Coordinates of C-alpha atoms and ligand atoms in Angstrom, one line a residue:
Chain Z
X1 CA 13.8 -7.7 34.3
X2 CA 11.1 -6.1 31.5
X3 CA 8.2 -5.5 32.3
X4 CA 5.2 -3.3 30.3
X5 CA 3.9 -0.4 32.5
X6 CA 0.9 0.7 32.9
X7 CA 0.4 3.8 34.8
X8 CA -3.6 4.6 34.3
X9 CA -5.1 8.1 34.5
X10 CA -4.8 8.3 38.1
X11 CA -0.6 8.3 37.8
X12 CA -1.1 10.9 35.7
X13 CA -2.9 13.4 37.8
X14 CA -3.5 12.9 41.5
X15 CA -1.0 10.2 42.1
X16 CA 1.4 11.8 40.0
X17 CA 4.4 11.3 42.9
X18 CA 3.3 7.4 43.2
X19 CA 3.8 7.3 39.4
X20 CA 7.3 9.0 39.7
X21 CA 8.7 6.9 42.7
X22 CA 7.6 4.2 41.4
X23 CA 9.5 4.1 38.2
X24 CA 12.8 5.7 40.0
X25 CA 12.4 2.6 42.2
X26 CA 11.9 -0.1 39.4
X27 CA 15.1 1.7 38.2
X28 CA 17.6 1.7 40.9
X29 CA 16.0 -2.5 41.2
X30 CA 17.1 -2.5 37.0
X31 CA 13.9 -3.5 36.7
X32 CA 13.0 -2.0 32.8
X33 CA 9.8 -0.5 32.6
X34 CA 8.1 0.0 28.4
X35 CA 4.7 2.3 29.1
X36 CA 2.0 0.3 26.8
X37 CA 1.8 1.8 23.7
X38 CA -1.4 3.7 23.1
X39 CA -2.6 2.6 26.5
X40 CA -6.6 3.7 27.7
X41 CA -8.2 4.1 30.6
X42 CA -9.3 0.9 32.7
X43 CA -12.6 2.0 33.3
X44 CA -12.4 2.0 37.2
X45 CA -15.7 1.9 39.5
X46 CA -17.5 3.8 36.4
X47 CA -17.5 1.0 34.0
X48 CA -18.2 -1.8 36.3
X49 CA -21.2 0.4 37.9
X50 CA -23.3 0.9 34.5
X51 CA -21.9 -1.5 32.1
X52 CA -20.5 -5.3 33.1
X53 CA -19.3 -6.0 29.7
X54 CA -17.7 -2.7 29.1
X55 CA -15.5 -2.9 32.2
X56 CA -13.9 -6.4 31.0
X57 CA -13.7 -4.8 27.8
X58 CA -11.6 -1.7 28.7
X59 CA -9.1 -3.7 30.4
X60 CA -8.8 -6.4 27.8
X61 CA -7.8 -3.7 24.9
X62 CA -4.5 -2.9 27.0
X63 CA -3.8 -6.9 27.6
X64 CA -4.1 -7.1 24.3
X65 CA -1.2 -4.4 23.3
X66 CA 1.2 -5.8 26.0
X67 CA 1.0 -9.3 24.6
X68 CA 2.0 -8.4 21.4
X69 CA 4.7 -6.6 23.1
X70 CA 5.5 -9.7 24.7
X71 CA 6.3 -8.8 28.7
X72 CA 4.1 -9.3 31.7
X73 CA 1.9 -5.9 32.8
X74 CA 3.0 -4.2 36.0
X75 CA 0.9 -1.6 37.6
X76 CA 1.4 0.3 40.7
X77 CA -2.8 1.8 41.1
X78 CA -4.5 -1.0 42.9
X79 CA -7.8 -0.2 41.4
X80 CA -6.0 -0.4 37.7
X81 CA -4.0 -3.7 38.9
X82 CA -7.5 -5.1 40.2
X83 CA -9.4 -4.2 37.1
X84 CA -7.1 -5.9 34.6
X85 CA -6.8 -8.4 36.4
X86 CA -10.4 -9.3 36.4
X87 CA -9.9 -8.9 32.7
X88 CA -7.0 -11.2 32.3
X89 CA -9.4 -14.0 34.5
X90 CA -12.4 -13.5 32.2
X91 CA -10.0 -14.3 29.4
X92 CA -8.1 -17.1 30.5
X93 CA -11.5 -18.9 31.3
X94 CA -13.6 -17.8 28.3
X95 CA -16.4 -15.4 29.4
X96 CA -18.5 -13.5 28.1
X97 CA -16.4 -10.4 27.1
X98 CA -15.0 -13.0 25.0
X99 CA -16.9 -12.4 22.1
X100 CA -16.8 -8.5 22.5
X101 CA -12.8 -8.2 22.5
X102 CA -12.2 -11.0 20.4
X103 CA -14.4 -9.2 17.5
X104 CA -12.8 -5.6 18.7
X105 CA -9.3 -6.3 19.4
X106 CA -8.3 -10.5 18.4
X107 CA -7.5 -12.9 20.6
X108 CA -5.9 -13.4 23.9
X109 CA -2.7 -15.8 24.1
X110 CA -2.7 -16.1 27.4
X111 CA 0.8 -15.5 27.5
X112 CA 1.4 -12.8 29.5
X113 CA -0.1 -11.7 33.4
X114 CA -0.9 -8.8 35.0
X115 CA 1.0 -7.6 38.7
X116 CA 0.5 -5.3 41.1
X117 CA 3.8 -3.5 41.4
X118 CA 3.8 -4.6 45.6
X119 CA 4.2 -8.2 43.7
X120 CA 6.8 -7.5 41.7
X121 CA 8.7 -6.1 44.3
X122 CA 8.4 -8.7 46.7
X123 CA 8.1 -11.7 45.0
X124 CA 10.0 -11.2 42.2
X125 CA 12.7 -8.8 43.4
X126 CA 12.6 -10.6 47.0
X127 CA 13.3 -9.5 50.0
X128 CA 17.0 -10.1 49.8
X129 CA 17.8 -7.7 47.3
X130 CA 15.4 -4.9 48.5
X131 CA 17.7 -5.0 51.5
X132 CA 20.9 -5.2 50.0
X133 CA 19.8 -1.5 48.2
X134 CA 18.9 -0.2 52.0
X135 CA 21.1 3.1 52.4
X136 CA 19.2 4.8 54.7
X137 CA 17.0 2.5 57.2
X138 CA 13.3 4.2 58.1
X139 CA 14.7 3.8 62.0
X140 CA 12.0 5.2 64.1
X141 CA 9.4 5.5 61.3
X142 CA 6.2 3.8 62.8
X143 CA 3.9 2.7 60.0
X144 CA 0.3 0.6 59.7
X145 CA 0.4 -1.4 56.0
X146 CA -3.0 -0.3 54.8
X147 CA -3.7 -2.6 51.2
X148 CA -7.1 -1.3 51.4
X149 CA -10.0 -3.7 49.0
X150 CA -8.1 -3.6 45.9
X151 CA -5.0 -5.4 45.8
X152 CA -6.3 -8.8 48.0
X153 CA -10.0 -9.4 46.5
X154 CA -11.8 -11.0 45.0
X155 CA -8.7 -13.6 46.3
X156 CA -9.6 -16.6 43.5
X157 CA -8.6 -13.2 40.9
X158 CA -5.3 -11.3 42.5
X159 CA -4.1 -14.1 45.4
X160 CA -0.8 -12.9 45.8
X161 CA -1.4 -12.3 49.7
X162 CA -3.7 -12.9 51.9
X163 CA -7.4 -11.1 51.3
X164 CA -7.9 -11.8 55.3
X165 CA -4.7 -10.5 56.7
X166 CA -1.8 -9.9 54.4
X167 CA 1.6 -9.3 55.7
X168 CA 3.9 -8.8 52.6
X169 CA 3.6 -5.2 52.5
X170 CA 4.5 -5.8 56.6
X171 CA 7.4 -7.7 55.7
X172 CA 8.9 -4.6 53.2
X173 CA 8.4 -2.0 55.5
X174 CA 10.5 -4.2 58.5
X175 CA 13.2 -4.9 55.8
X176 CA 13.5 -1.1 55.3
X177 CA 14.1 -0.4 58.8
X178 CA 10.1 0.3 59.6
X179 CA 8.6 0.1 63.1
X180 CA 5.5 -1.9 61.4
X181 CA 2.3 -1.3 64.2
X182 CA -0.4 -4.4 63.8
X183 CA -4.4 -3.1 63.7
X184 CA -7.5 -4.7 62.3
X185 CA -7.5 -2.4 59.5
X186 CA -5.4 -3.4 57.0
X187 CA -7.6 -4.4 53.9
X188 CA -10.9 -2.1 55.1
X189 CA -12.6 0.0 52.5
X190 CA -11.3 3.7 52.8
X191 CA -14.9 4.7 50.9
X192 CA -12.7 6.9 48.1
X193 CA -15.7 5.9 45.6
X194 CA -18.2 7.8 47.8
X195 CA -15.4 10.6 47.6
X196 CA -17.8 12.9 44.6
X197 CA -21.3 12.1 45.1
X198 CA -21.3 11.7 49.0
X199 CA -18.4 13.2 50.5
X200 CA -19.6 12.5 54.0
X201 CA -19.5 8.9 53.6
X202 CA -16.0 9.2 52.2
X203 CA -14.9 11.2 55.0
X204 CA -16.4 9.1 57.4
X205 CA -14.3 6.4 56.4
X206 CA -11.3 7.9 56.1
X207 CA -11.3 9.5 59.8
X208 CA -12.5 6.5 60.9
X209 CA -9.1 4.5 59.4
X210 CA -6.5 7.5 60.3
X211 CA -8.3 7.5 64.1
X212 CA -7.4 3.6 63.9
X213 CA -3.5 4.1 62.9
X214 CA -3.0 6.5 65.4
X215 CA -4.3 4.4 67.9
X216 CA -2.4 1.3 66.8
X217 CA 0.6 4.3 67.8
X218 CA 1.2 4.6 63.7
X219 CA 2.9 8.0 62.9
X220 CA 1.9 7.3 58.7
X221 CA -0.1 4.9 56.8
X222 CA 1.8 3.0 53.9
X223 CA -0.8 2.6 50.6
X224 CA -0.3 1.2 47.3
X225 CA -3.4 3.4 46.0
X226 CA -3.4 6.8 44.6
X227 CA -7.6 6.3 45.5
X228 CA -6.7 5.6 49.2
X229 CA -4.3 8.3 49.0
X230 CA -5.7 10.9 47.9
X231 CA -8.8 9.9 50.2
X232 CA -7.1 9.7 53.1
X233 CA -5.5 12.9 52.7
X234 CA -8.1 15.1 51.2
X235 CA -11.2 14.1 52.8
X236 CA -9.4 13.8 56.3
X237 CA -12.3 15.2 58.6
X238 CA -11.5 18.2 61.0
X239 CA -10.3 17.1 64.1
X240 CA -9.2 13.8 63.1
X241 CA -5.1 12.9 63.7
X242 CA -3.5 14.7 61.0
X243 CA -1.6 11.8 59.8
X244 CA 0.3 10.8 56.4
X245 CA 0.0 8.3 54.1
X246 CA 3.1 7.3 51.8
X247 CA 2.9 5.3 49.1
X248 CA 5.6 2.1 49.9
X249 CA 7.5 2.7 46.5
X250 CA 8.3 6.8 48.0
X251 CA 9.6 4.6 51.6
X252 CA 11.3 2.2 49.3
X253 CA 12.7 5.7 47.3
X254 CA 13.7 7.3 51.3
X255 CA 15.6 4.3 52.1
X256 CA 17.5 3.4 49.3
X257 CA 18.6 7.5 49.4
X258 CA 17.3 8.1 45.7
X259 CA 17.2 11.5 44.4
X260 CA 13.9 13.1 44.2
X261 CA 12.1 12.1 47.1
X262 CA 11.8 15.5 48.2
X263 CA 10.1 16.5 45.0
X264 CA 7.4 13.2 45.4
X265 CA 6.6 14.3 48.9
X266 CA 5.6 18.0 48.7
X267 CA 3.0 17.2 46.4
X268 CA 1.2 15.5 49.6
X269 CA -1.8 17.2 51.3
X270 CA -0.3 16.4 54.4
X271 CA 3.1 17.4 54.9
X272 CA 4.9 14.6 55.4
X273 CA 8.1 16.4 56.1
X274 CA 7.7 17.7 59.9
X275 CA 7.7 13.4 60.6
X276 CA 10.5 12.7 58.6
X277 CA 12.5 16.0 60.0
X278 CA 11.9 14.7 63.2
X279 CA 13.4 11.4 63.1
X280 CA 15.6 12.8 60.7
X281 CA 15.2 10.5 57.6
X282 CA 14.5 13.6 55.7
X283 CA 17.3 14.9 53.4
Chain F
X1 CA -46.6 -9.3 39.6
X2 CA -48.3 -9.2 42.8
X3 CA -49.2 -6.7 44.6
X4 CA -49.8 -6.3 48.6
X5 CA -50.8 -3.3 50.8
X6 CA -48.7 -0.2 51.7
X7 CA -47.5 -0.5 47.7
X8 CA -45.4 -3.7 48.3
X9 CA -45.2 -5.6 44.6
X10 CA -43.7 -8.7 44.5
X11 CA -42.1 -9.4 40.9
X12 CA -42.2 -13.4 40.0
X13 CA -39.2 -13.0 37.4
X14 CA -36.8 -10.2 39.5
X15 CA -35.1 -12.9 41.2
X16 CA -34.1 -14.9 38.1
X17 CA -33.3 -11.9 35.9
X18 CA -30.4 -11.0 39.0
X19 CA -29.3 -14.3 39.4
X20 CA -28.5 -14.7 35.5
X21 CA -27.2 -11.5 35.1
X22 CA -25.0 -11.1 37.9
X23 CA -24.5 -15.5 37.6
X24 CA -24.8 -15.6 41.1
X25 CA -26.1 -18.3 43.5
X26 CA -28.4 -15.6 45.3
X27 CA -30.9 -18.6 46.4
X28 CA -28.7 -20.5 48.0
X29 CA -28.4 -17.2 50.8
X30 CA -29.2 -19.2 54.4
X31 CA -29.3 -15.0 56.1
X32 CA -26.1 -15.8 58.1
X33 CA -25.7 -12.2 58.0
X34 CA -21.9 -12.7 57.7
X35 CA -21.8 -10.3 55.1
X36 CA -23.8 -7.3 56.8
X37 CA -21.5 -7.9 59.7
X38 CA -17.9 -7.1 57.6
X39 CA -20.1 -4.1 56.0
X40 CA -17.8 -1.1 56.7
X41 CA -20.7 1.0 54.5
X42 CA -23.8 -0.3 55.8
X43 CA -23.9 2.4 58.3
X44 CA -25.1 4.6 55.6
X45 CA -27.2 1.9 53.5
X46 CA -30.9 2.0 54.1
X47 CA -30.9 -1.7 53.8
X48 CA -28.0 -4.7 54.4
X49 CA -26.0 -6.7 52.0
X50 CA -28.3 -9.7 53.4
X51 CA -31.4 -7.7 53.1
X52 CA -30.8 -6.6 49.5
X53 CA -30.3 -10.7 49.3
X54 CA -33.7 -11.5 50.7
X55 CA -35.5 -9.1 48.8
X56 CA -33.7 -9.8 45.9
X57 CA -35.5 -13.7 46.8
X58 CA -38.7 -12.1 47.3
X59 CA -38.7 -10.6 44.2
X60 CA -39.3 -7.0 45.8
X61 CA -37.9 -4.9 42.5
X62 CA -38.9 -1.8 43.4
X63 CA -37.5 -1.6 46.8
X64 CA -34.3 -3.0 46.1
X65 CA -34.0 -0.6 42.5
X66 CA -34.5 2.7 44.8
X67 CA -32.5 1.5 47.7
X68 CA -29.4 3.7 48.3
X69 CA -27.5 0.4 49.0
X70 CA -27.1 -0.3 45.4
X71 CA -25.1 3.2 45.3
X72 CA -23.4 3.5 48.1
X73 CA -21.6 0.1 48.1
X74 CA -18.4 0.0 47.3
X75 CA -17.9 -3.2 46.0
X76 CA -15.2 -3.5 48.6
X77 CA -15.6 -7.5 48.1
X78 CA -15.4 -7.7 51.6
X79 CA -18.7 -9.4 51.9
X80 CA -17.8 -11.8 48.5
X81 CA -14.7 -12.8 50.1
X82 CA -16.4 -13.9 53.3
X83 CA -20.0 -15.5 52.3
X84 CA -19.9 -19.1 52.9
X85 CA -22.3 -19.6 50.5
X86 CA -20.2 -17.9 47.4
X87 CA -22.4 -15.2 47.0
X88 CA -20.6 -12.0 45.3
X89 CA -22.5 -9.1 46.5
X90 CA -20.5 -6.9 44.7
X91 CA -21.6 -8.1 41.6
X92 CA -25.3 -8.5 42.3
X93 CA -25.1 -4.9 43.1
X94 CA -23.1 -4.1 40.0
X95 CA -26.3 -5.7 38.4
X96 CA -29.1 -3.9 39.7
X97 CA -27.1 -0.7 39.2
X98 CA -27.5 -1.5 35.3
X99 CA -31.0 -2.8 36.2
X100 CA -32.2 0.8 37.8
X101 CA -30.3 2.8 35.1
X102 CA -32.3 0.9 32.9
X103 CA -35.2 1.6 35.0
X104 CA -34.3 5.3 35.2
X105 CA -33.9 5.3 38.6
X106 CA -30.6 7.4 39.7
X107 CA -28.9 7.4 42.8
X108 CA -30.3 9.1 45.6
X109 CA -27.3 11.5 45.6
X110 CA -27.2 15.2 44.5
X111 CA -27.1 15.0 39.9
X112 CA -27.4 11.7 40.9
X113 CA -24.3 8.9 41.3
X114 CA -25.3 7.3 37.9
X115 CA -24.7 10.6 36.3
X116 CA -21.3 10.6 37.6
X117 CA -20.4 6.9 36.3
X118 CA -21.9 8.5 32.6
X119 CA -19.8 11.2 32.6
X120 CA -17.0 8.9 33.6
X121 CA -17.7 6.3 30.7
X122 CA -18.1 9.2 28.3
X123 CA -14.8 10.7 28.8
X124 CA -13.6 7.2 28.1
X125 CA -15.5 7.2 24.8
X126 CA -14.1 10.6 23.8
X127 CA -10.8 10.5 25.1
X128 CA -9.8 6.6 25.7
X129 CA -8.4 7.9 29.1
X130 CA -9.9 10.6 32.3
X131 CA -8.8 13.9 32.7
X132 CA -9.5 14.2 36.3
X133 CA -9.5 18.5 36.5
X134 CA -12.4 18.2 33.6
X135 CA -14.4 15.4 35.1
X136 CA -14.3 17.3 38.6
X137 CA -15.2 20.2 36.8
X138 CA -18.3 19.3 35.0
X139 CA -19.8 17.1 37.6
X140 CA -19.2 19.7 40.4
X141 CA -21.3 21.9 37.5
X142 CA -24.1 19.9 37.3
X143 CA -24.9 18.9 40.3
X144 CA -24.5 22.4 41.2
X145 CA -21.5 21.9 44.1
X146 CA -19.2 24.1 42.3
X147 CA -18.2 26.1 45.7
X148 CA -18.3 22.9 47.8
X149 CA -16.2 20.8 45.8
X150 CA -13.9 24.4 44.6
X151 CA -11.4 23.7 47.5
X152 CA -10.5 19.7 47.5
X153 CA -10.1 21.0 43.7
X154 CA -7.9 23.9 44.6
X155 CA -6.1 22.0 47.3
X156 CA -5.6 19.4 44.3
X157 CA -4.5 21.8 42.0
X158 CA -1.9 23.8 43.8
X159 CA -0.2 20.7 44.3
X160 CA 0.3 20.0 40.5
X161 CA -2.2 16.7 41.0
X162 CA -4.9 18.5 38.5
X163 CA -3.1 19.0 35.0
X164 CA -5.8 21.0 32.9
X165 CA -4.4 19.1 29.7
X166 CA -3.4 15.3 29.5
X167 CA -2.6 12.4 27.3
X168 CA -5.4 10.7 25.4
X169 CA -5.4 7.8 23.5
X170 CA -4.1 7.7 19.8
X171 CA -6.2 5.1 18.1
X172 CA -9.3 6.3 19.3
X173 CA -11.1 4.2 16.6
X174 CA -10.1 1.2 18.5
X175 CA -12.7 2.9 21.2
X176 CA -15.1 3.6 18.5
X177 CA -15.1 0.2 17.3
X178 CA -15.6 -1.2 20.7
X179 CA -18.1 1.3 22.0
X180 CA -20.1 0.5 18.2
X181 CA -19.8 -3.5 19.5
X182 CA -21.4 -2.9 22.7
X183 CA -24.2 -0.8 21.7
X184 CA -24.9 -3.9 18.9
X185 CA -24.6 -6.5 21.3
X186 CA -27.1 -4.4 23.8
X187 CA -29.8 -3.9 21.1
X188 CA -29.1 -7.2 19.9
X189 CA -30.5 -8.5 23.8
X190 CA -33.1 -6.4 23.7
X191 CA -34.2 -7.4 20.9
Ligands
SF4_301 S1 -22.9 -13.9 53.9 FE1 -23.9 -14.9 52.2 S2 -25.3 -16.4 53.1 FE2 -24.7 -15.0 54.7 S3 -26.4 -13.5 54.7 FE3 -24.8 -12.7 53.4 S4 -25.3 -13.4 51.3 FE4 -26.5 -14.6 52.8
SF4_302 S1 -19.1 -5.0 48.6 FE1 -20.7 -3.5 49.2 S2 -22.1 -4.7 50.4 FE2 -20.2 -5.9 50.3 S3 -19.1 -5.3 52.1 FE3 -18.4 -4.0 50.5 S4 -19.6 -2.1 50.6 FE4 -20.7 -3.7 51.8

């Protein structure tokens, strides 16, 4: 399978270790991964905030690249996957950015689609295989599948899972060996955009969600955004259960026994490796 | 306009301007409250999802411009996603977020949240892509937080997840260009 990457700014810097499992996973699944040529950022919650246009437009200038390249976008950030998504709608259905690209860029085709990375993996790998490249089942490891806003709304745009209670991100971590814990929390905000101008809120959020997880009896979260992420890790309040959060491409990485994992983990703010060492899935 | 006591203006047109800017159905709101009720943020908000709404009706501009609500949401969707009357909150408040930059009204938050999104949008215009160790850097700066915010960075930063130097985009006229479009598009509405 070929596929064009697109990694956003976020891979690049705080979710640098979701950025390198994930293309060590798409590797061992011989899936081929081209980076977008020339590639800019999506615009995230900035764009969208002061400028509607602008934040369609953004987005639109990397569709663009990829269709002439011919392959469907994958992208592990939800917040990337969700804004180009939005961009791919607006284009397929004619709106107003319309105008904008078509005089910056040319025209869309409509030839190509944009996936989250969880997609691909799941509905395009399928289960099957994922399991047939299990070396080392997560036995023991008790997880909550947090998919957070990004990935399952608006649900007419990205509709690949539920937006009221998905269960495909469930579904990978049982197939890699998971002990997956059931809470209410699964597609709640984790306030990561409060995270610079009103770090209270942000941490607020965030305690509240890991004091939900352990509750549920969840030893980490699983994520599929480097925003969650890094939230839930760095704005963790004092006192609150000192939990970690993996991104489900490093778990599909500790299971399938890939080389590197060590290197993905240490970069966490919470060591994830005093969990692992104790059910010993470490190596 | 009209204006009661206690400073209270009622603006005729306010209501119309959001619901064909954001293209939402905002008159069609019934106050359910469905959407205040999935609100994981409205703890902080001075008003609700469905108060914003009913103001928005009432054409009370001024209230709902300096409201922290309009920051503070994180168009989480949760609330579109759930309104049985197909309202999309998120964009509404994506709208008056234009509408008080345009106002020059700026977050209630230290430097401002706007400020943040205009550095953000900036970088994109210089660079095509974010360096997030410079963007921390300059906002912590100016909204004078430089000791606060020094130890996420640090904590960031020791774990290789704040490169001082990164990629950027080749074809930066391809920004220009569109950056150029948008500004003629903007003074071609105002005009
Ligand atoms: S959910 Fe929709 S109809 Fe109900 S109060 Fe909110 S905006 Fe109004
Ligand atoms: S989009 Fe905004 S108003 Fe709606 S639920 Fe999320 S934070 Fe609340």
């Amino acid at each position: 399978m070929r596929l064009s990457y697109y990694p956003g700014c976020s891979l690049e810097a705080t979710g640098k270790e979701y950025d390198q499992s994930s293309r060590a996973v798409c590797t061992a699944l011989g899936i081929h991964l081209a980076e977008i040529d020339d590639w800019n950022c999506c615009g995230a919650t900035s764009a969208h905030s002061i400028n509607s246009t602008l934040a369609l437009a953004l987005p639109a200038r990397n569709l663009l690249i990829a269709e002439r390249a011919g392959f469907d976008v994958v992208t592990p950030c939800a917040a990337c996957y969700n804004r180009l998504k939005r961009a791919e709608h607006a284009l397929r259905h004619g709106q107003d950015p319309d105008r904008l690209v078509g005089s910056a860029f040319g025209d869309f085709q409509g030839k190509i689609t944009v996936l989250s990375l969880l997609e691909v993996v799941v509905k395009r790998v399928g289960f099957d295989e994922i399991a047939a490249h299990v070396r080392r089942p997560l036995n023991g490891l008790k997880v909550v599948s947090y998919y957070g806003c990004l990935l399952v709304r608006p649900p007419e745009i990205t509709g690949f899972d539920s937006a009221e209670n998905p269960v495909l991100l469930d579904q990978l971590m049982t197939e890699l060996g998971a002990e997956v814990k059931s809470w209410s929390c699964k597609t709640d905000c984790c306030g990561a955009s409060s995270a610079l101008a009103s770090p209270q809120v942000a941490a607020g959020m965030a305690g509240r969600l890991l004091e939900m997880a352990a509750e549920a009896g969840a030893d980490a979260l699983v994520t599929a955004c480097p925003l969650c992420q890094t939230n839930l890790e760095l704005h963790r309040p004092p006192g609150t259960p000192r939990i970690p959060s993996f991104y489900f491409t490093e778990l599909l990485g500790l299971a399938f026994g890939l080389p590197g994992v060590s290197l993905w983990l240490r970069r966490h703010l919470v060591n994830p490796f005093p969990l692992l060492q104790e059910l010993t899935l470490a190596y | 306009m009209v204006a009661y006591g206690k400073g209270l203006v009622q603006d005729g047109d306010f209501s119309r301007v959001v619901r064909k800017k954001s293209g939402q159905p905002i008159e069609r709101c019934y106050q359910c409250q469905k959407c205040a009720a999935g609100c994981l943020l409205s703890e902080y908000f001075d008003y609700a999802p469905n108060q914003i709404v009913r103001m928005i009706q009432l054409g009370l501009r001024d209230r709902v411009l300096q409201s922290n609500t309009i920051w503070l949401c994180s168009g989480c969707q949760t609330c579109g996603a759930r309104c049985p009357n197909g309202v999309d909150i998120a964009a509404v408040m994506d709208v008056l977020k234009e509408m008080a930059i345009a106002a020059g009204i700026n977050g209630g938050a230290p430097g401002g949240v706007s400020s943040f999104h205009q550095m953000f949008v900036d970088d994109i215009r210089r660079r095509g892509r974010i360096n997030e160790a410079l963007l921390l850097a300059r906002y912590s700066l100016k909204t004078h937080r430089i000791w606060a915010d020094l130890g996420a960075g640090w904590a960031l930063f020791k774990k290789g997840k704040l490169p001082l130097f990164s990629s950027r985009v080749r074809r930066r006229q391809d920004l220009h260009r569109l950056f150029l479009e948008l500004d003629r598009q903007q003074w071609g509405e105002l005009a």
